[in-house]
Coordinates of C-alpha atoms in Angstrom, one line a residue:
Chain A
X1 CA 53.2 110.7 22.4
X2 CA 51.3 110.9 25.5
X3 CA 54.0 114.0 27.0
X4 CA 53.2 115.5 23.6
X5 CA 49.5 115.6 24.0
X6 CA 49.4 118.8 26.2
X7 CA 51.5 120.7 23.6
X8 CA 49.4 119.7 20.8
X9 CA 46.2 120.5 22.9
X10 CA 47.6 123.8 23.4
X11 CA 48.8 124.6 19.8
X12 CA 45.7 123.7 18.8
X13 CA 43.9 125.9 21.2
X14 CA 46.2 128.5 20.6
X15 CA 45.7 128.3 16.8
X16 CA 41.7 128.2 16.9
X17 CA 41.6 131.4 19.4
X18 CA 44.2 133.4 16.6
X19 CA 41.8 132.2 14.0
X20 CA 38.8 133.7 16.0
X21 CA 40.4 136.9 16.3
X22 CA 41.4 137.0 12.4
X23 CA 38.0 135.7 11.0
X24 CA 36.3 137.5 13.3
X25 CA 37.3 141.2 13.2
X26 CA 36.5 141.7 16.7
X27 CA 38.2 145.0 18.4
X28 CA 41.8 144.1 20.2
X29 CA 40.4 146.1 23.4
X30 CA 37.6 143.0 23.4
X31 CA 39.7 139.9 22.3
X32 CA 43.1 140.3 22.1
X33 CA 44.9 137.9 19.7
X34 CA 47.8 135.2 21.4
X35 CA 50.4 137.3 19.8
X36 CA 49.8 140.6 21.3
X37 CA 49.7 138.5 24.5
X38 CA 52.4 136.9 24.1
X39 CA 54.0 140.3 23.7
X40 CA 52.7 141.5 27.2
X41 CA 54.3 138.3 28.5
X42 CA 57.6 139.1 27.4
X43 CA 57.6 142.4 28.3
X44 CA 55.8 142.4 31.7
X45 CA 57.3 138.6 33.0
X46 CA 59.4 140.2 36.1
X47 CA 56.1 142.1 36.9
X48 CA 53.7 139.6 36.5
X49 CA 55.8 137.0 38.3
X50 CA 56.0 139.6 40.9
X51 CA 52.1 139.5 41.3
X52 CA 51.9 135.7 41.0
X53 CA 54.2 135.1 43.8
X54 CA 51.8 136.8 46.2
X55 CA 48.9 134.8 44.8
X56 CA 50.7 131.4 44.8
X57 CA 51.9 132.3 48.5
X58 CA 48.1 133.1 49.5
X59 CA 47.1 130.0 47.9
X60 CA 49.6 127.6 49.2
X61 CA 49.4 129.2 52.8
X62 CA 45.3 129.0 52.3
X63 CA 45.9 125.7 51.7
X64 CA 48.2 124.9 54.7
X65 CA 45.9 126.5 57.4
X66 CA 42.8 124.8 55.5
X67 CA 44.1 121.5 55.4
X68 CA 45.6 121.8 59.2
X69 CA 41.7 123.1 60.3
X70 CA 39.7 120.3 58.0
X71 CA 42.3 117.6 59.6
X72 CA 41.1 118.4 63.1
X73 CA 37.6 119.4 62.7
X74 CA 37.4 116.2 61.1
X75 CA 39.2 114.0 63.7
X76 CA 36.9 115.6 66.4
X77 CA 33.8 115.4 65.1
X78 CA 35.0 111.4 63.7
X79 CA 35.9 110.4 67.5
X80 CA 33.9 112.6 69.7
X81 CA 30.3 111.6 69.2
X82 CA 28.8 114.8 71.2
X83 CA 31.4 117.3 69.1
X84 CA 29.3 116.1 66.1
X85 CA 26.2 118.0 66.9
X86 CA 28.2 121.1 67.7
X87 CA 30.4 121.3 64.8
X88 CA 28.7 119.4 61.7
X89 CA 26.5 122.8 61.6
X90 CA 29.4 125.2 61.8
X91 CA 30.8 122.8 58.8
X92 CA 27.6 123.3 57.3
X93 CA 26.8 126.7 57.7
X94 CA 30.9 127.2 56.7
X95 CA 29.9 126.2 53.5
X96 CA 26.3 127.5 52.7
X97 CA 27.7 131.2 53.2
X98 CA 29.5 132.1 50.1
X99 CA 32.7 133.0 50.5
X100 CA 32.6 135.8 47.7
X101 CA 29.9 137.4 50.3
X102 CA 32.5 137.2 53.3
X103 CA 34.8 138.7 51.2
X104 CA 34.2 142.2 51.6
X105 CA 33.9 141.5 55.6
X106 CA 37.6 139.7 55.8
X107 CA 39.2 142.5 54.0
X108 CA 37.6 145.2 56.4
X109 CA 38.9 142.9 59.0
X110 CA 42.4 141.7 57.8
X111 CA 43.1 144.6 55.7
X112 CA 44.5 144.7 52.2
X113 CA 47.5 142.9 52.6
X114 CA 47.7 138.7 52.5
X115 CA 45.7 137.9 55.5
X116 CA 42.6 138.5 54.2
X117 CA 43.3 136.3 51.0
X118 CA 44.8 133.6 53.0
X119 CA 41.4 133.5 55.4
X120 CA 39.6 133.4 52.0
X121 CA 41.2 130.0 50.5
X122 CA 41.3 128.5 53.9
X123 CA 37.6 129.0 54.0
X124 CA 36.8 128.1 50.5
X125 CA 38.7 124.6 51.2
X126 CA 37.7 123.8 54.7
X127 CA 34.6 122.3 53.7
X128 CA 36.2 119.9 51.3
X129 CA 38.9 118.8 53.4
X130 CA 37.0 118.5 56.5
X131 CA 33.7 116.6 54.8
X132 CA 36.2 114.4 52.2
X133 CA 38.8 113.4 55.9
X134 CA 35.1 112.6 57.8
X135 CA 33.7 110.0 55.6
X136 CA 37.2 108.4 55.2
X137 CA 37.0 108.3 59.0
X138 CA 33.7 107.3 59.0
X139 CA 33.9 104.5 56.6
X140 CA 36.8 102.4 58.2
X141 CA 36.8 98.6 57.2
X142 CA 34.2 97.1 59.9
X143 CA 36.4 94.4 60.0
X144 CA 39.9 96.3 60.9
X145 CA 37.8 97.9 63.9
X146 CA 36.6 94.3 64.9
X147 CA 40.4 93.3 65.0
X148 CA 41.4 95.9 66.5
X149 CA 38.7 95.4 69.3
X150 CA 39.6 91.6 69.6
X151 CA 43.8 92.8 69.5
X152 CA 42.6 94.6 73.0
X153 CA 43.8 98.2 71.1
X154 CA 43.3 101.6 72.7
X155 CA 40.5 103.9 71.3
X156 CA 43.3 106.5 69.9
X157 CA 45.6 104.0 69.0
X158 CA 43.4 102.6 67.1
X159 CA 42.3 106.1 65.7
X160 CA 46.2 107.1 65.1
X161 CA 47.3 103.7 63.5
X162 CA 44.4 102.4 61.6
X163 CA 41.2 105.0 61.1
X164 CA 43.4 108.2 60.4
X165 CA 46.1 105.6 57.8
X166 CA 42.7 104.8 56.3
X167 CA 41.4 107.6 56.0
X168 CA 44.2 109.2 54.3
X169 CA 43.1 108.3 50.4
X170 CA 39.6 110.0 51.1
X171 CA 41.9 113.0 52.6
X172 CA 43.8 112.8 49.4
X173 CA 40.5 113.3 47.3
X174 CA 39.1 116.1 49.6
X175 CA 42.9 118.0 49.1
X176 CA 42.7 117.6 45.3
X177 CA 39.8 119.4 44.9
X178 CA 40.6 121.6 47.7
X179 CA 43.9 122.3 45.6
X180 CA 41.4 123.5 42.9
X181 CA 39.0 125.4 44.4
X182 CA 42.1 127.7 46.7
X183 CA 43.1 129.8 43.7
X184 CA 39.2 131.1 43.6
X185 CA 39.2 132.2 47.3
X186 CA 42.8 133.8 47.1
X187 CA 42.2 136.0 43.2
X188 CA 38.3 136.7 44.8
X189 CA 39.7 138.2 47.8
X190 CA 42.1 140.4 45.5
X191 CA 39.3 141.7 43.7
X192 CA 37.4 143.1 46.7
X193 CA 40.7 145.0 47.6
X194 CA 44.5 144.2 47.5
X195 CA 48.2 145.8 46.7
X196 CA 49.7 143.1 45.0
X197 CA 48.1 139.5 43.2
X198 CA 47.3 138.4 39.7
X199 CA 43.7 139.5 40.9
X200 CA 44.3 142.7 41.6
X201 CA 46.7 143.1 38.5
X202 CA 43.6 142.1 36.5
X203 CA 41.3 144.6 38.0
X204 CA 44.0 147.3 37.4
X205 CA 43.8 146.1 33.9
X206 CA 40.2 145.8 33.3
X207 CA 40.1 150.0 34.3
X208 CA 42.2 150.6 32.2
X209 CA 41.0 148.6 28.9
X210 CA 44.5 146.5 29.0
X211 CA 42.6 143.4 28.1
X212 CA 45.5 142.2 27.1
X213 CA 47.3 142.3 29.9
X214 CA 44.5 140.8 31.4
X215 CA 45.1 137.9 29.6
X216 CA 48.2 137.4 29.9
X217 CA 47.5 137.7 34.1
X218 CA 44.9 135.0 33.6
X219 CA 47.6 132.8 31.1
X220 CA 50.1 133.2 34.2
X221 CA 47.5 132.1 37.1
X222 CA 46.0 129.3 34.7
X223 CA 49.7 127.9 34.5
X224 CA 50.2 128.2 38.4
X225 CA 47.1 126.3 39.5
X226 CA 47.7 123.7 36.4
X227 CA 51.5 123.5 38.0
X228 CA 50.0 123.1 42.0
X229 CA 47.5 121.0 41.4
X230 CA 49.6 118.4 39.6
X231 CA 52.8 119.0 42.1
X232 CA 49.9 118.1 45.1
X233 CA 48.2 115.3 43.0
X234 CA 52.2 113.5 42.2
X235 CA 53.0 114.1 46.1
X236 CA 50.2 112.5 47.2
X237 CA 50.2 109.7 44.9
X238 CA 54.0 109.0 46.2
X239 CA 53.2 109.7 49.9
X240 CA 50.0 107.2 50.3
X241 CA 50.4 104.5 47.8
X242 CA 47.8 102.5 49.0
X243 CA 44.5 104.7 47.5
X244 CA 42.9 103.0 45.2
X245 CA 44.4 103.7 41.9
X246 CA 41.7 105.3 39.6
X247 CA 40.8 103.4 36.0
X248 CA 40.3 105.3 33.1
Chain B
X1 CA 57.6 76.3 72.7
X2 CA 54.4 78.1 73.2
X3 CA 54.2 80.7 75.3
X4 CA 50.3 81.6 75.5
X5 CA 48.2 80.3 78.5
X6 CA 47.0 77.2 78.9
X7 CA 44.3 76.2 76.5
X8 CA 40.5 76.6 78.5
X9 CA 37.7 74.9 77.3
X10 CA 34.8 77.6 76.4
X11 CA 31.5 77.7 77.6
X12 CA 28.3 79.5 76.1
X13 CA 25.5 79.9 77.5
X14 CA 22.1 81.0 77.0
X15 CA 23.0 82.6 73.6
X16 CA 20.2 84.3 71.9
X17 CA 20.4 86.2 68.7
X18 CA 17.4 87.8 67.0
X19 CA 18.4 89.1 63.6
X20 CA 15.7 91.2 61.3
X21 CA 12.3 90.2 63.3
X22 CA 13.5 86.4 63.1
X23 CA 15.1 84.7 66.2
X24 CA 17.9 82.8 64.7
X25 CA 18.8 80.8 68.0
X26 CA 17.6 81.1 71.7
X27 CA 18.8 79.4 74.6
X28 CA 21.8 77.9 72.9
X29 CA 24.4 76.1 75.0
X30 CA 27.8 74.7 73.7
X31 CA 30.5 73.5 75.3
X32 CA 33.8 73.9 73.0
X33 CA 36.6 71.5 73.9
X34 CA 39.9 72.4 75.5
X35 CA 42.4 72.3 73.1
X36 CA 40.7 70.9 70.5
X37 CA 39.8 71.9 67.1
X38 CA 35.7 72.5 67.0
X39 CA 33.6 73.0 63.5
X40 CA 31.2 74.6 63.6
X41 CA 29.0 73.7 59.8
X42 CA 25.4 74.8 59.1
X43 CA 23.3 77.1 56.0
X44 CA 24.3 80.2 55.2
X45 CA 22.3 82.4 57.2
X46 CA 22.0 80.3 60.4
X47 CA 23.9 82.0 62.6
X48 CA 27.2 80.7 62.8
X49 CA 29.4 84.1 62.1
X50 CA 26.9 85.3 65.0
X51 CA 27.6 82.6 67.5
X52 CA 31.3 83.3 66.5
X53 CA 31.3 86.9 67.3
X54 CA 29.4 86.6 70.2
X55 CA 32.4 84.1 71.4
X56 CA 34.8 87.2 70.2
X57 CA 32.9 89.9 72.4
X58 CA 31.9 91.6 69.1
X59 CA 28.3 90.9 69.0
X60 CA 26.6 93.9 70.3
X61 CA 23.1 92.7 69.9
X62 CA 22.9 89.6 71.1
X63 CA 22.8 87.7 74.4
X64 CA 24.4 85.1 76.1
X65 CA 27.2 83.9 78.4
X66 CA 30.9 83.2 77.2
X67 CA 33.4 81.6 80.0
X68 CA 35.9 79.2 80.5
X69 CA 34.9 75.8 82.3
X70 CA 35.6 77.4 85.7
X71 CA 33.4 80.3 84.8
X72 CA 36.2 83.3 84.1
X73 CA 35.6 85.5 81.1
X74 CA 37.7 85.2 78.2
X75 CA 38.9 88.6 77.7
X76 CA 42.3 89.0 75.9
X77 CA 42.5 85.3 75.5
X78 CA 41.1 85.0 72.2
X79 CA 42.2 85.8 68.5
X80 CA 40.1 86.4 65.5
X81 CA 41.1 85.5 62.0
X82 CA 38.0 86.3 59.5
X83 CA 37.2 85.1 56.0
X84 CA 39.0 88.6 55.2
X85 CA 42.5 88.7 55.8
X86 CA 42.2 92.7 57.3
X87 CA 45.7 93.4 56.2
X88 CA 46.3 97.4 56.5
X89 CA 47.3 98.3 52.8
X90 CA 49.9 101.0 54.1
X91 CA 51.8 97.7 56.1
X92 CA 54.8 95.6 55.5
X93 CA 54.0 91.9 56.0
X94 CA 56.2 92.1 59.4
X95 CA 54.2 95.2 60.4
X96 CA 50.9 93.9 59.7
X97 CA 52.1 90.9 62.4
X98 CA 52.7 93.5 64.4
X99 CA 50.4 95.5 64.1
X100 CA 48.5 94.0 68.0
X101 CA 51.4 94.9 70.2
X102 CA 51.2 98.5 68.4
X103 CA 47.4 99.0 69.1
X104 CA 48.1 97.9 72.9
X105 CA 51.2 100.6 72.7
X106 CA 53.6 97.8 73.3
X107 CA 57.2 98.2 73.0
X108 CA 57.9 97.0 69.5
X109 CA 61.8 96.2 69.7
X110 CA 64.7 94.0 68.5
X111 CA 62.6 90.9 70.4
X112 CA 59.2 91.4 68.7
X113 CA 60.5 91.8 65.4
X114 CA 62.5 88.6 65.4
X115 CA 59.4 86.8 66.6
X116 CA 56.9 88.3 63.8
X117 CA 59.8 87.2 61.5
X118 CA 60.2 83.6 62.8
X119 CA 56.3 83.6 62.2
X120 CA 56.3 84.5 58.8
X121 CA 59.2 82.2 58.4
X122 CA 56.9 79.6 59.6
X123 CA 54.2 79.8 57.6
X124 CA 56.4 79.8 54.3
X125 CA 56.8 83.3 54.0
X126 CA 60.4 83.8 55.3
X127 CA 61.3 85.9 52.0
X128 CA 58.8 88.0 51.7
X129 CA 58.5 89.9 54.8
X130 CA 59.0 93.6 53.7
X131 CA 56.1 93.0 51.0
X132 CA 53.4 95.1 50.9
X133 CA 49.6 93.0 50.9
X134 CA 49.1 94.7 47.4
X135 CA 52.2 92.6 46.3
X136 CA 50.9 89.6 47.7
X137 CA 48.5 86.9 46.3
X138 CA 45.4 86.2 48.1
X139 CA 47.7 82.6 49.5
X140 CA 50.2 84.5 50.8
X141 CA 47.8 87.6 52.4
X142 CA 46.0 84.7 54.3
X143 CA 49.4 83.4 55.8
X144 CA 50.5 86.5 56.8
X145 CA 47.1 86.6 58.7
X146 CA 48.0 83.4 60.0
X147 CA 50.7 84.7 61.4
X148 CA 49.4 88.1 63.1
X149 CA 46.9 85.5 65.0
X150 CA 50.0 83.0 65.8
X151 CA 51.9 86.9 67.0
X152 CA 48.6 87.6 69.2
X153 CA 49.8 84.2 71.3
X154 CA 45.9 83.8 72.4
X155 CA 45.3 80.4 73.8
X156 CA 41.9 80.7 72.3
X157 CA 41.4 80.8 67.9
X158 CA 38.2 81.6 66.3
X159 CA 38.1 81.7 62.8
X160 CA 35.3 82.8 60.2
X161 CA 35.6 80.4 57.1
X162 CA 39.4 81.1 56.9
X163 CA 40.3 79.9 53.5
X164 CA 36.7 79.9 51.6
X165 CA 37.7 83.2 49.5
X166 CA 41.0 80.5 48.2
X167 CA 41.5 78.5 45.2
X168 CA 41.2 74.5 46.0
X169 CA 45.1 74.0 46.0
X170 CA 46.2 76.7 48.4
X171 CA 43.1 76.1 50.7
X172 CA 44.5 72.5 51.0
X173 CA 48.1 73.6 51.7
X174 CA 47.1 76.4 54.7
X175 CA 44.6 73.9 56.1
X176 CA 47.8 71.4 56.5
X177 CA 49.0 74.5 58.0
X178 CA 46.6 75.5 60.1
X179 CA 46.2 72.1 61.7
X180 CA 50.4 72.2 62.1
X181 CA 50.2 75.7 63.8
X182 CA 47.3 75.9 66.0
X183 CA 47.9 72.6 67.8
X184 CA 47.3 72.6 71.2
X185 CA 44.9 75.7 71.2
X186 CA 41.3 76.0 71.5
X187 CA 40.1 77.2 68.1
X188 CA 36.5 77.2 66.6
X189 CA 36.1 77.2 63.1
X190 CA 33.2 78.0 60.7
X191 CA 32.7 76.2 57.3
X192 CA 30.5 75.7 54.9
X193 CA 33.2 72.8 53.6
X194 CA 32.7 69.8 54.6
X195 CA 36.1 68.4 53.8
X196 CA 37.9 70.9 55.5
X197 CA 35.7 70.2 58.7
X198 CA 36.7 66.9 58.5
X199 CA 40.6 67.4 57.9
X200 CA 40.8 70.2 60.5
X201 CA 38.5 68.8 63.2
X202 CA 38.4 66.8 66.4
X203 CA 34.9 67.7 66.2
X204 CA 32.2 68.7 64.4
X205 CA 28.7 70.3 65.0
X206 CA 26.3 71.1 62.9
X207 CA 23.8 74.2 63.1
X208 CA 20.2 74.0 61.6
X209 CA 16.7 75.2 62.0
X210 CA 14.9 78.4 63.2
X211 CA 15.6 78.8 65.6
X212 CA 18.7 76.8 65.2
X213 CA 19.8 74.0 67.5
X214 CA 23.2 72.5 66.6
X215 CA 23.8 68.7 66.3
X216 CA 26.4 66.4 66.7
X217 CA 25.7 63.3 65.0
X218 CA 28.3 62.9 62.7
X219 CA 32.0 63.5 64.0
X220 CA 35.3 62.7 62.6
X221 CA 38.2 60.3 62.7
X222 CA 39.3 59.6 66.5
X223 CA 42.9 60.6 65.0
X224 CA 45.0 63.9 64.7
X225 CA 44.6 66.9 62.2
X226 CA 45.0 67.8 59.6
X227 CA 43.4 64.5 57.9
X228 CA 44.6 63.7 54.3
X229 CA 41.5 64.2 52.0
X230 CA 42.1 61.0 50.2
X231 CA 41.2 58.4 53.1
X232 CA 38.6 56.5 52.7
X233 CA 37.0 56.8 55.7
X234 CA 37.3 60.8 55.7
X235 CA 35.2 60.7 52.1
X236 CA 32.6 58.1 53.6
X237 CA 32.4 60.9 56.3
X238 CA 32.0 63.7 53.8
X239 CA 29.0 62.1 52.1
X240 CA 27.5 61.1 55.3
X241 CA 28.4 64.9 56.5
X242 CA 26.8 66.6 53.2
X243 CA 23.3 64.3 53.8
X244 CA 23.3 65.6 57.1
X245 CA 23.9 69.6 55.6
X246 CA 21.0 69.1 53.0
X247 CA 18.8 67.9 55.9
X248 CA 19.9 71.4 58.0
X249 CA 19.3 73.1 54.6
X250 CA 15.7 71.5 54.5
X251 CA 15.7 72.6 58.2
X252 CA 16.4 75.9 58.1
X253 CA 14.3 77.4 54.9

């Protein structure tokens, strides 16, 4: 029952947004029915899968360089006591700029093409890595450290074996949401000016009064961050088994 | 057998430890026997974790001088065992023994493993040495932190009320096994359990008052540890040993 509840959610959904458009009369070019999207979906797949490639790939790389950044901004400022007043404001300030008003400024840096999108989601998730990893760092069992000190270990041994392996749950939250959040840097970057993306395909769309296409664009992205978030949430539930497992 | 230095007596002196506004001891001296099991009893609240962790070098804010009797620091001759066994989650039972030598950035080989294994072995846990602490009851966790301090080979124990977060059964079996192990090592161990006191002890001290001065009057059988809780003269001692704790009590409020 449980594997079937997504489909029945879905149906359901589905069902209710087809009864909207028949009860409701509303114009095609405003609501377009899940039929005549479906249609746009059959038609269009090789295109559309086309556009989602690029957007997965800027999400999944935004995600990479993001993670890779948070990791080691967070290490420094966690064991370095000075690098904490130099880089807890750049964290800070990282994440008090919106990222949809840098956007025009990366694209007339980076160009059109992917870079631009992939600076985007690794900026949009380097405050949640990097602030989820430092308060895992941060909050290490007093009493490990107190071993460790009476065990005679060395300050990065210490860090590498026991802070950072306890940390690693807190990381797991941070890149869970950070899986979430990625897919609005990548399509927002898109928007302000791309070649290729389920963003830009969208846009296209919206000029031209295909609504339905842009729904079917929006179906397609809604099913890939669905899909990456639960591949990353599985992964990291096999790779650190030790989090704390969450109670409904 | 052993291979850890000879056992040293320990010597504190001048300890002073003032703990929100209140000065919970000043001026303490104590004098914990070579190879020798001390208790150290008293209220909650007294000070006895403190006087512990000053012992351990982890007592940042308090004073006082911790030697052997010829007046040489104790450094990297003592192991801590808390009321907490402080197993890493992510650890096997064998790599939580372990895990010492791979904070110093020891060489962990063929040698090392055998010994962590003959440890675990030791304290009854021969079969489950690939478990992870989630797997384990709290029994079991507590042995394996028996035998991560047995693998730090420290001639010197301290241990803050081991087996208090145990059910009555267990806590009886691991004192018995305790007592077995640690023979012939200087250990200090803080209680609020009288019986175990007594069954672990070759003495006992008391801590009490504010600030608190510690008290020997009542000590235990002249014989070895672990004593069997049944003995007649260990429960006179308990109730003479429990009169003696409501009287601290009365002391310290």
């Amino acid at each position: 029952m449980s594997a079937l509840r997504p489909l029945v959610i879905l149906a359901g959904l589905l069902a209710l947004w087809q009864a909207v458009v028949w009860s409701s009369g509303v114009a095609p070019y405003i609501l377009p029915g899940p039929a005549s999207v479906a249609e746009v979906l059959a038609q269009r797949w090789t295109s559309l899968l086309r556009h989602a490639g690029v957007t997965v790939a800027e999400v999944v790389l935004g995600l990479g360089f993001g993670t890779i950044l948070g990791v080691a901004s967070a290490t420094l400022i966690a064991s370095f006591r000075p690098m904490r007043r130099w880089l807890l404001p750049v964290l800070v300030v990282s994440q008090a700029i919106p990222v949809f008003a840098l956007a025009p400024i990366l694209t007339l840096w980076l160009g059109y093409g992917i870079a631009s999108k992939v600076a985007m989601a690794t900026l949009i998730i380097y405050f949640p890595v990097t602030s989820a990893f430092f308060d895992g760092l941060r909050r290490t069992e007093p009493g490990w450290i107190d071993l460790a000190r009476t065990m005679n270990g060395g300050r990065l041994r210490t860090l590498l074996r026991l802070r950072v392996p306890a940390a690693l749950p807190a990381l797991a939250s941070g890149l869970r949401v950070a899986t979430a959040v990625a897919p609005i840097g990548a399509v927002v970057g898109e928007w302000v000016g791309a070649s290729a993306g389920l963003g830009y395909l969208m846009l296209h769309a919206n000029a031209r009064m295909q609504v339905d296409v842009m729904f079917a664009a929006l179906f397609v992205l809604g099913l890939f961050a669905v899909g990456l978030y639960f591949a990353v949430d599985r992964t990291l539930r096999w790779a650190i088994p030790w989090q704390p497992e969450e109670h409904a | 057998m052993e291979h850890y230095g000879k056992a040293p007596a320990v010597r504190i002196q001048g300890a002073r430890l003032a703990y929100g506004g209140h000065l919970l001891f000043d001026k303490l001296n104590l004098e914990i026997p070579a190879a020798r099991t001390t208790c150290l009893l008293g209220p909650s609240g007294v000070g006895k974790t403190s006087l512990l962790r000053l012992v351990a070098g982890l007592a940042a804010d308090s004073e006082g001088t911790v030697a052997d009797a010829a007046g040489r620091p104790l450094d990297g001759r003592i192991a801590y065992m808390a009321q907490q066994d402080l197993l890493l989650p992510w650890l096997s039972a064998l790599d939580n023994v372990l895990i010492g030598s791979r904070l110093r950035g020891e060489t962990v080989g063929e040698a090392e493993r055998r010994r962590a294994h003959d440890l675990l072995v030791r304290v009854g846990l021969g079969g489950r040495t690939d478990a992870r602490p989630a797997a384990l009851s709290g029994g079991m966790r507590q042995r394996v932190a028996l035998a991560r301090t047995l693998m730090e080979d420290r001639p010197v124990v301290l241990m803050d009320e081991p087996f208090s977060g145990l059910d009555a059964i267990t806590r009886y079996e691991l004192q018995a096994l305790a007592a077995e192990v640690l023979t012939g090592r200087t250990v200090l161990v803080v209680t609020h359990d009288p019986l175990e006191a007594l069954r672990l002890g070759h003495r006992l001290l008391v801590l009490a008052g504010r600030p608190a001065v510690l008290d020997d009057s009542v000590q235990p059988p002249d014989d070895a540890p672990p004593r069997d809780a049944a003995r007649q003269d260990v429960l006179a001692l308990q109730a003479r040993l429990l009169d003696r704790l409501s009287l601290a009590l009365e002391a310290t409020r």
